[in-house]
mmCIF file of C-alpha atoms in Angstrom:
data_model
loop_
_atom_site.group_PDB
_atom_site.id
_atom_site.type_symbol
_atom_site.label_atom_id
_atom_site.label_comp_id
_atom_site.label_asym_id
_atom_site.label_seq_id
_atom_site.Cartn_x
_atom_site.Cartn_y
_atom_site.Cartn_z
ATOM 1 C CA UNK A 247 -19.719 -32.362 -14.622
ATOM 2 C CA UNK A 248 -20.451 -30.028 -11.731
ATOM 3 C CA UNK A 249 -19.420 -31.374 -8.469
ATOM 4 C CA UNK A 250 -22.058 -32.235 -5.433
ATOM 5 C CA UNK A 251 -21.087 -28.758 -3.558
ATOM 6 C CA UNK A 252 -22.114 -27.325 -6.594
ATOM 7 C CA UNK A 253 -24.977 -28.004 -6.684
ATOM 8 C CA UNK A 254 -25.926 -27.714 -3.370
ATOM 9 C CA UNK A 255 -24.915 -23.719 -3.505
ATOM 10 C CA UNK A 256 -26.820 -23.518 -6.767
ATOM 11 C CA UNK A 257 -29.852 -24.814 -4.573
ATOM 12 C CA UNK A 258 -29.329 -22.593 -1.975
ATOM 13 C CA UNK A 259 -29.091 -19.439 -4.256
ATOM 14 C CA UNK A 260 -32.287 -20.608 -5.800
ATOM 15 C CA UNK A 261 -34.133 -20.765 -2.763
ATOM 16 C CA UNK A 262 -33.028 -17.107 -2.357
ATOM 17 C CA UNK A 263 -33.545 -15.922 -5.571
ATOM 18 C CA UNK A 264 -37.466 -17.733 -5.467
ATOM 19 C CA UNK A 265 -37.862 -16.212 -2.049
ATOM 20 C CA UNK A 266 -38.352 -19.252 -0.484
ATOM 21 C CA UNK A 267 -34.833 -17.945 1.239
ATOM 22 C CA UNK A 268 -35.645 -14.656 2.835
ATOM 23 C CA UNK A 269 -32.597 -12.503 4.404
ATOM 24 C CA UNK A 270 -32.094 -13.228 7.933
ATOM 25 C CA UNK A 271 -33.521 -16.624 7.369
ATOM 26 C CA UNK A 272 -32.116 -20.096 8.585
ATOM 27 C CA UNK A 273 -30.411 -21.943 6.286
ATOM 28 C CA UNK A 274 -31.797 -26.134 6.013
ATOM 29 C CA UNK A 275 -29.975 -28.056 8.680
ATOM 30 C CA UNK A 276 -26.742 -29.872 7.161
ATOM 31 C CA UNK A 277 -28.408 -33.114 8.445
ATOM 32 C CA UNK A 278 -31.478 -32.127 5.591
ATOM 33 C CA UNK A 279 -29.392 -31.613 2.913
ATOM 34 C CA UNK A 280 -27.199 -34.509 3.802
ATOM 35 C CA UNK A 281 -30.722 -36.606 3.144
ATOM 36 C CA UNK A 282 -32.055 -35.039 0.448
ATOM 37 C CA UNK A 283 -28.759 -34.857 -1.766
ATOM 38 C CA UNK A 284 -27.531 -37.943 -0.189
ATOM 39 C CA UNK A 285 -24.016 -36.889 0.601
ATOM 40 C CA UNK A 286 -21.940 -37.045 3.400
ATOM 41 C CA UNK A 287 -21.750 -34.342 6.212
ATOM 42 C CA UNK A 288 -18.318 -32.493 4.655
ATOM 43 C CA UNK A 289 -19.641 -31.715 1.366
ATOM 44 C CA UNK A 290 -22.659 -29.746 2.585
ATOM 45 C CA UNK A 291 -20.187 -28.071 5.049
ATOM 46 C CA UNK A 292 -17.699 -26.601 2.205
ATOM 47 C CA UNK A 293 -21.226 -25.375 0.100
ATOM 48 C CA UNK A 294 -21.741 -23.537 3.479
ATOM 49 C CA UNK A 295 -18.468 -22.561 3.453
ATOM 50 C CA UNK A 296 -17.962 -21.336 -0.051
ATOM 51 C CA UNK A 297 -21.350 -19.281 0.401
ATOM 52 C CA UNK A 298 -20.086 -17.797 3.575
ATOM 53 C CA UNK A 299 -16.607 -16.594 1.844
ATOM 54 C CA UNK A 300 -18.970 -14.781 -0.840
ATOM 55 C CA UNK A 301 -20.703 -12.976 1.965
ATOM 56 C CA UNK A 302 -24.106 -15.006 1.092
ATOM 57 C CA UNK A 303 -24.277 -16.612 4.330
ATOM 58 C CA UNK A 304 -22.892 -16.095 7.835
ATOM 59 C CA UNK A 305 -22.710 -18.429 10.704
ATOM 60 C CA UNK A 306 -24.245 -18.048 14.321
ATOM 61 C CA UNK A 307 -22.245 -20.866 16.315
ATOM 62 C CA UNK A 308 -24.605 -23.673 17.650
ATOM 63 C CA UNK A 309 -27.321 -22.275 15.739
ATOM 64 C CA UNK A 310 -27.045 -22.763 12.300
ATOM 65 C CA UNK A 311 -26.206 -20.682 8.981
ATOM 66 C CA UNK A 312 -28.198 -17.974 7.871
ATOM 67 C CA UNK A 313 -29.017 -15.747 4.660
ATOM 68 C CA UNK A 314 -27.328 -12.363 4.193
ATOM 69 C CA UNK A 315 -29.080 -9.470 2.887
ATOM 70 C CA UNK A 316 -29.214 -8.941 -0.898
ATOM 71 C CA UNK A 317 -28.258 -5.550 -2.161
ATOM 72 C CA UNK A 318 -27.934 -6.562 -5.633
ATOM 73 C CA UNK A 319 -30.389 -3.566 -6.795
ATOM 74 C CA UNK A 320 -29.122 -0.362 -7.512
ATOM 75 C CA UNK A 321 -31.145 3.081 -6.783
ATOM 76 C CA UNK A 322 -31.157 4.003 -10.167
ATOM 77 C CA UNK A 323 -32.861 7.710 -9.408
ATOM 78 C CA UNK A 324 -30.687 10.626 -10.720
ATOM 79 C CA UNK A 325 -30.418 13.915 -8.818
ATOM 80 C CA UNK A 326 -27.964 16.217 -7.199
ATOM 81 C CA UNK A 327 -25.194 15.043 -4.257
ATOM 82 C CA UNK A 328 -24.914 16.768 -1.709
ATOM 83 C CA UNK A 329 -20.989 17.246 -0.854
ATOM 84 C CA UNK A 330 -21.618 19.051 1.959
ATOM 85 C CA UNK A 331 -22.649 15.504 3.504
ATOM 86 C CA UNK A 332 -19.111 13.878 2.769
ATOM 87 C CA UNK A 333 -20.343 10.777 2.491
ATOM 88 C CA UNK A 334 -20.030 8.417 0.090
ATOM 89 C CA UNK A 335 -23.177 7.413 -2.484
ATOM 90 C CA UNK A 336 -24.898 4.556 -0.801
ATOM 91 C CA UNK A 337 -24.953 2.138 -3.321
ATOM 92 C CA UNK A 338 -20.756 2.214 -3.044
ATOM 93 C CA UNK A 339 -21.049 0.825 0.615
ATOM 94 C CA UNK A 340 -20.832 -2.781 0.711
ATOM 95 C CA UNK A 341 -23.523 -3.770 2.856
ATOM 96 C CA UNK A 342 -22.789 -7.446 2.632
ATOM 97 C CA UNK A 343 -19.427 -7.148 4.129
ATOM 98 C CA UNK A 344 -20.606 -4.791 6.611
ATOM 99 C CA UNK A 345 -23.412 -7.385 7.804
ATOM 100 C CA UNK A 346 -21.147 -10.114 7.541
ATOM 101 C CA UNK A 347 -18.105 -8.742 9.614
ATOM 102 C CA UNK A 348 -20.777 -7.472 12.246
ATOM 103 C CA UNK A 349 -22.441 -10.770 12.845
ATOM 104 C CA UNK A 350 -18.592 -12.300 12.845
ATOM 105 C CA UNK A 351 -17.420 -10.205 15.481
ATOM 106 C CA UNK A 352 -20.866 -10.983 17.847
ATOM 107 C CA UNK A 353 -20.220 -14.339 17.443
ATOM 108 C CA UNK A 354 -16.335 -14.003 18.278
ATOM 109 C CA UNK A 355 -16.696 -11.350 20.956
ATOM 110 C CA UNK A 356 -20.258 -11.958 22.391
ATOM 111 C CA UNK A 357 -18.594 -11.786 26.019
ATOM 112 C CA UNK A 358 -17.029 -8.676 25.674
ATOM 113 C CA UNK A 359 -19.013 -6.241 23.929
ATOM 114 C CA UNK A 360 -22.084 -6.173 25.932
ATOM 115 C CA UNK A 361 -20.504 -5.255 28.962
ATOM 116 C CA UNK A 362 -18.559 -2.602 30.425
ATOM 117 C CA UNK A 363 -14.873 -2.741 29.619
ATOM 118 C CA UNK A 364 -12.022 -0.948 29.673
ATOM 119 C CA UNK A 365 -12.334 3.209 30.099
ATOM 120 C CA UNK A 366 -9.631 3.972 27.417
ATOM 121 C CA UNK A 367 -11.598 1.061 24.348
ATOM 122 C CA UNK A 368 -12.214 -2.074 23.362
ATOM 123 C CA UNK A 369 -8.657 -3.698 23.292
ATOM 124 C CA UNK A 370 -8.426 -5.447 20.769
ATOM 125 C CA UNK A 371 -9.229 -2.518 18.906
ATOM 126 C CA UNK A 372 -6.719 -0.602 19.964
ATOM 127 C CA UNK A 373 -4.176 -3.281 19.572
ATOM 128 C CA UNK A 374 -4.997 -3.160 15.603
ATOM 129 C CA UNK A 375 -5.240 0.552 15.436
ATOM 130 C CA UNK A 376 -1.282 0.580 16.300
ATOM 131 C CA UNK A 377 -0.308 -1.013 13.209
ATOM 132 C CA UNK A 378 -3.231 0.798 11.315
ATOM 133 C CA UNK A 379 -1.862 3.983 12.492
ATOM 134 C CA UNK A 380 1.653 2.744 11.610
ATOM 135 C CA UNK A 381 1.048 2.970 8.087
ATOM 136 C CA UNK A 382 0.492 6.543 7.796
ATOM 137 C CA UNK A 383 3.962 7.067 9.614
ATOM 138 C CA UNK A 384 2.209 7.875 12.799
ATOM 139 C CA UNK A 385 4.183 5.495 15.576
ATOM 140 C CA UNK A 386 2.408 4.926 18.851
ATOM 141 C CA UNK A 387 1.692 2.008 21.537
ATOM 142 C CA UNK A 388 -1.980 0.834 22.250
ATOM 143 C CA UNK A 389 -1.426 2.434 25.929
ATOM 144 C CA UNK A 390 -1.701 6.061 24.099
ATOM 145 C CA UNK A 391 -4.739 5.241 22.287
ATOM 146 C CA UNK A 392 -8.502 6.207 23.400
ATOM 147 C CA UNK A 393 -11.298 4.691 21.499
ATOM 148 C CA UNK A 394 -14.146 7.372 21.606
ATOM 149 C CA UNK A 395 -17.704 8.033 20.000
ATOM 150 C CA UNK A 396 -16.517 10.039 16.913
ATOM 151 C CA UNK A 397 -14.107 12.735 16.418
ATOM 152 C CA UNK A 398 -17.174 15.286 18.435
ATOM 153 C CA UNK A 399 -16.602 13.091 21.954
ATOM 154 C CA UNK A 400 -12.698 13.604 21.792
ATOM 155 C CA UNK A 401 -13.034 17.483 20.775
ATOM 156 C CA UNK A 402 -15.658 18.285 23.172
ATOM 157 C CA UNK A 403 -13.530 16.446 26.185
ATOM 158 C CA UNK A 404 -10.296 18.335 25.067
ATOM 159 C CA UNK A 405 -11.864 21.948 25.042
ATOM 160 C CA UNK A 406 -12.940 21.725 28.303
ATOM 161 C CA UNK A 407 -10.339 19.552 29.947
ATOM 162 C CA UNK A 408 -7.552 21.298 31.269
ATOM 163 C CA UNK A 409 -4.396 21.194 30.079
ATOM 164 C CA UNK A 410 -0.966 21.252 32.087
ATOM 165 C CA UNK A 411 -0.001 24.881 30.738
ATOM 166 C CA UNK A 412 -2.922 25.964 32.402
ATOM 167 C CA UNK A 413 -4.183 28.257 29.682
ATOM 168 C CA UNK A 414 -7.300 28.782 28.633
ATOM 169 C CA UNK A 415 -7.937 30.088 25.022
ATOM 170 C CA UNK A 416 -8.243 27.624 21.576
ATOM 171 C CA UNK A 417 -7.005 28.981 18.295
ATOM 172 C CA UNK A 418 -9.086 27.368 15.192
ATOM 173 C CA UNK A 419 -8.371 27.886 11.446
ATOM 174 C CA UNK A 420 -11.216 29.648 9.637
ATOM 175 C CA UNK A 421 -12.737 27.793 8.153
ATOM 176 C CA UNK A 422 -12.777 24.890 9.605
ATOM 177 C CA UNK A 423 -14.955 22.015 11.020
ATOM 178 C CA UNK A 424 -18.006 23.978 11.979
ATOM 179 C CA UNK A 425 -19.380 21.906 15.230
ATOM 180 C CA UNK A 426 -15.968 22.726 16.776
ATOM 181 C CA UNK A 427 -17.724 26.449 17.160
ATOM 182 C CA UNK A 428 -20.390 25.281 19.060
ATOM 183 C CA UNK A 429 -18.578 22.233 21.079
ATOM 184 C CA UNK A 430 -16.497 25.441 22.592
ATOM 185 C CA UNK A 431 -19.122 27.445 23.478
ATOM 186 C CA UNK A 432 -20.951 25.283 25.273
ATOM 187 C CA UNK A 433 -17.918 24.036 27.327
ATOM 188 C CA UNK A 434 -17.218 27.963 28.124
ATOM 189 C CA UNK A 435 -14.476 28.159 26.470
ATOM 190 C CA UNK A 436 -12.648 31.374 24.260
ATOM 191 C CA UNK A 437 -12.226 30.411 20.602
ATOM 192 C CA UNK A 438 -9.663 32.710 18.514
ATOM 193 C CA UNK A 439 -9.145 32.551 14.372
ATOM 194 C CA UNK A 440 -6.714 32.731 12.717
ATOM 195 C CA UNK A 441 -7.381 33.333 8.962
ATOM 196 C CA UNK A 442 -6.050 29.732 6.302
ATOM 197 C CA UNK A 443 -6.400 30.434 2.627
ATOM 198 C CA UNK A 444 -5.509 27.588 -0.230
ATOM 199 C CA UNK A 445 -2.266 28.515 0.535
ATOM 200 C CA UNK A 446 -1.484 27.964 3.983
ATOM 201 C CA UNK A 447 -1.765 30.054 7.363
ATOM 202 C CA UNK A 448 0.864 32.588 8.130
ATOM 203 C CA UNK A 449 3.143 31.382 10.633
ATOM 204 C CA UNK A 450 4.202 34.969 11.638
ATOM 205 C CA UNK A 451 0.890 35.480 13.126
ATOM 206 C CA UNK A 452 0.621 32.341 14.107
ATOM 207 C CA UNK A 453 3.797 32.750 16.541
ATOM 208 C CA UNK A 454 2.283 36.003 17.556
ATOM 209 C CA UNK A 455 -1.220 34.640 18.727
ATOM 210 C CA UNK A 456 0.605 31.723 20.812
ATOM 211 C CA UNK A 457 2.699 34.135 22.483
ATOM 212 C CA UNK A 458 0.743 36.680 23.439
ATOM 213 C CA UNK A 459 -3.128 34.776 23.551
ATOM 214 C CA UNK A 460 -3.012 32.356 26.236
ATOM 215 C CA UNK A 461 -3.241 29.467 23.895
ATOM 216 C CA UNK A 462 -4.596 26.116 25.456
ATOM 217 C CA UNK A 463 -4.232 24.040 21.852
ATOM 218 C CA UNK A 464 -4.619 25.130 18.135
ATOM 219 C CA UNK A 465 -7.191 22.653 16.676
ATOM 220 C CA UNK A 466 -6.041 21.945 12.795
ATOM 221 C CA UNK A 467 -6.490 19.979 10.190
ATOM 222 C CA UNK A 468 -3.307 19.548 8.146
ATOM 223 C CA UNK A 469 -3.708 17.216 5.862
ATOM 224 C CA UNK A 470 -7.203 17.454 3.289
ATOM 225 C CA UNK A 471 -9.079 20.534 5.155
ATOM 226 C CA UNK A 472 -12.558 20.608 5.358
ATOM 227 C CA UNK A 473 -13.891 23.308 3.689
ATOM 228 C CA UNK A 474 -10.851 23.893 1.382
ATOM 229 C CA UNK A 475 -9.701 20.381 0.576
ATOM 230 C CA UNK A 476 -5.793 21.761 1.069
ATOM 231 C CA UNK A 477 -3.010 20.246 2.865
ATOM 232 C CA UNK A 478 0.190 22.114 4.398
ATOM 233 C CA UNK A 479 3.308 21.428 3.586
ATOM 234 C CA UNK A 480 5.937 19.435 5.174
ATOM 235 C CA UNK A 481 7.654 22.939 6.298
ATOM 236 C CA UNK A 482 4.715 24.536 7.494
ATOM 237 C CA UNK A 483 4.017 21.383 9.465
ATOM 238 C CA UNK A 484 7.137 21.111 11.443
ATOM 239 C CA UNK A 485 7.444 24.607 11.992
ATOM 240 C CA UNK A 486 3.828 24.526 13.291
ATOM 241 C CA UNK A 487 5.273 22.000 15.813
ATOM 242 C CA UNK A 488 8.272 23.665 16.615
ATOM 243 C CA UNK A 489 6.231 27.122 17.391
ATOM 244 C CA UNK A 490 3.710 24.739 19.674
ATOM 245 C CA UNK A 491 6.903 23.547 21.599
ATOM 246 C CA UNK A 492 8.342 27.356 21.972
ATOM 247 C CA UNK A 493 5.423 28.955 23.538
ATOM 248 C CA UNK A 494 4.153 26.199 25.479
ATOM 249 C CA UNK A 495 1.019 25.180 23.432
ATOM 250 C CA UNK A 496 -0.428 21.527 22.292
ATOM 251 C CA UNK A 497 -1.999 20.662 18.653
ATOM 252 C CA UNK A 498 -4.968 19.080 18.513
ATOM 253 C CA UNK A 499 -4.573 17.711 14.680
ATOM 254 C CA UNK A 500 -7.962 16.126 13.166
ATOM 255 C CA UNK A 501 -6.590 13.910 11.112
ATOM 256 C CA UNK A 502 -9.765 12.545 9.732
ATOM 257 C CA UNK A 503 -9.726 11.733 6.209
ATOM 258 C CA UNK A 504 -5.716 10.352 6.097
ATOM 259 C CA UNK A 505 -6.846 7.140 4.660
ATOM 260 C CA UNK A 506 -7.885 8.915 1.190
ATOM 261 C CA UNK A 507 -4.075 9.891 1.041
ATOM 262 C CA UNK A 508 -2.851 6.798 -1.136
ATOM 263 C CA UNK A 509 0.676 8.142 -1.681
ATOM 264 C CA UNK A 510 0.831 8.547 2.213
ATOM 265 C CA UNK A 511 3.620 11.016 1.060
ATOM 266 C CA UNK A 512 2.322 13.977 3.184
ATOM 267 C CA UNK A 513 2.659 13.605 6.513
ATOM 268 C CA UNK A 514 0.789 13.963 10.217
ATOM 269 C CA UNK A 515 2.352 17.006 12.742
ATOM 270 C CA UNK A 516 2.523 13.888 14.971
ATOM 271 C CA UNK A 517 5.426 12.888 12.741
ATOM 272 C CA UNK A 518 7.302 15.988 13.729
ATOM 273 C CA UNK A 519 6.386 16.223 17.256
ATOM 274 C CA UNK A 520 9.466 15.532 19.260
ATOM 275 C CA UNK A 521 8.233 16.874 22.357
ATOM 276 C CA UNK A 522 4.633 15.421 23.131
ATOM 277 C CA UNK A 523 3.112 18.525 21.828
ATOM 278 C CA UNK A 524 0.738 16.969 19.214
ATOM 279 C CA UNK A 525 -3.090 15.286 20.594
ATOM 280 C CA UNK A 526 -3.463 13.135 17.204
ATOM 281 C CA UNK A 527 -7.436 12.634 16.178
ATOM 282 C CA UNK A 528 -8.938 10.268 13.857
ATOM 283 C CA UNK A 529 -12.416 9.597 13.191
ATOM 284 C CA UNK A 530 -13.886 6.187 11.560
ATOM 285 C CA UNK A 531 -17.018 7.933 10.856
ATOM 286 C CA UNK A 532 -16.373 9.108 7.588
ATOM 287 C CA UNK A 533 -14.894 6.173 5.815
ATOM 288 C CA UNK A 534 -16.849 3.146 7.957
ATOM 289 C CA UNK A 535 -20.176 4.233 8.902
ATOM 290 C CA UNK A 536 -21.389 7.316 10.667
ATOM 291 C CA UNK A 537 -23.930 5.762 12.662
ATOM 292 C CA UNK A 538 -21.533 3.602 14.977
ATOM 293 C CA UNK A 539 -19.882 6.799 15.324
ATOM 294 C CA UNK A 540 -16.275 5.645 15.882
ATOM 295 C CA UNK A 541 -13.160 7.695 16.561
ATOM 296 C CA UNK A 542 -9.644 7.514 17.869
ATOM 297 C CA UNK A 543 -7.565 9.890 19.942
ATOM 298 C CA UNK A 544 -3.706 9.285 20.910
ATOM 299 C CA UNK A 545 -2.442 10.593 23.681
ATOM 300 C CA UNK A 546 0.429 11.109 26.035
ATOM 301 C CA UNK A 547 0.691 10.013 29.897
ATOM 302 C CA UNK A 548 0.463 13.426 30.840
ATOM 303 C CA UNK A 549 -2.851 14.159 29.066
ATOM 304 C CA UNK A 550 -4.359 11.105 29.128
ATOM 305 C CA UNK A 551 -5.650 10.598 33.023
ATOM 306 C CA UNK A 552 -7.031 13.694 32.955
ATOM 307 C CA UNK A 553 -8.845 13.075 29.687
ATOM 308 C CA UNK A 554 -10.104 9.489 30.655
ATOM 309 C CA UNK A 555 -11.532 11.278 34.039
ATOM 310 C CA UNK A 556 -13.930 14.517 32.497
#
């Protein structure tokens, strides 16, 4: 025999499958269904509550419970993907959690997220992104961390902020990330290749471009390049760091798509960088959506001010 919260979710998914339940909608006040299944208060409350842990329902505090949206059909059209996109196909993302999380974190942070806070991110944020970060062996404190509007915000600040060895130049791989071309440009800046195959990049003339071209930062992706899909090894990386630290240059490493790394065996230059060389960059936008456009940047004292202030 079913019990009474039971049936009180079957009644509620039955409205919803009718229609008579439309996404968005308010739920029947507890005080309704208290009458009309003549129970008391709690067991209404835990069919609320069981349909709000299955992302059905979410809660808007003195307000009520309302319907989430159901994604239960799949776009069943075939044609080509487009990888040049890197996104994922959108009948992977899960919507429901998405809308539930987002209404969860109005409700808990209402007084803090439409107003003006701090310059360097939403703390909280930052406070989780420590021990996020932390699990991809790259070890910072929340005071190092800048929340900023994707990965294009933090690049576009760095190439035309200045940095304390005064140089001017940035050294890119080619390929690489193709806005990064055009961020530079507009910000007046000298962009230098330097030629990466599947292999790697050859450190030889990488040591000769830093010490002879005025070299402000190298921007690199180490791990999972975008075009070639490569990573460098663990030598290359700390040599990379080592060479930054000889002739006086920073890394700026985009470290964007770490989180597909399940054996979190390779690791970040950050991890070798002994001598606050490395500017470590992560963008959200891939992997959460692209449209809040959400990205992190760590940095040390000595960069950050002036990065907060252009």
């Amino acid at each position: 025999m079913k019990k009474k919260y039971e049936i009180i979710i079957e009644y509620i998914e039955e409205l919803a499958e009718k229609n008579e339940l439309k996404q968005g909608q308010r739920l029947p006040p507890i005080r309704t269904l208290v009458d009309k299944f003549e129970c008391n208060k709690s067991t209404i409350i835990r069919a609320y509550k069981e349909l709000e842990m299955n992302h059905r329902i979410y809660s808007i505090p003195k307000s009520g419970y309302y319907l989430v949206e159901n994604n239960s059909e799949e776009n069943e059209e075939n044609g080509s993907i487009d990888f040049s996109l890197v996104v994922p196909d959108s009948r992977l993302l899960p919507y429901k959690e998405f809308n539930h999380c987002i209404n969860r974190v109005v409700e808990l942070y209402k007084n803090d997220l439409f107003i003006y806070g701090d310059t360097e991110g939403f703390k909280s944020l930052r406070a989780s992104l420590v021990n996020f970060f932390s699990e991809y062996q790259i070890f910072t404190s929340m005071d190092k961390i800048c929340i900023t509007s994707g990965s294009q915000q933090a690049i576009s600040i760095l190439s035309k902020m200045s940095f304390p060895n005064g140089k001017k130049n940035i050294l890119v791989e080619q390929p690489t990330y193709s806005l990064i071309h055009k961020l530079v440009e507009i910000n007046g800046e000298r962009l230098i290749g330097i030629n990466r195959d599947f292999n790697s990049i050859n450190l030889e003339e990488l040591e000769n471009i830093f010490k002879n071209q005025d070299i402000k930062f190298f921007y690199t992706i180490p791990r999972l390049h975008n075009p070639l899909g490569t990573s460098y090894s663990e030598k290359d990386k700390r040599c990379i760091a080592e060479l930054a630290e000889k002739y006086d240059v920073y890394i700026v490493e985009d470290d964007y798509l770490a989180d597909l790394d399940k054996s979190k065996k390779s690791l970040p230059i950050y991890y070798y960088d002994i001598w606050e060389r490395v500017v470590y960059l992560k963008s959200f936008s891939k992997t959460f959506m692209p449209g809040i456009r959400l990205g992190a940047v760590i940095l040390q004292e000595k960069l950050k001010s002036e990065f907060l202030k252009t």
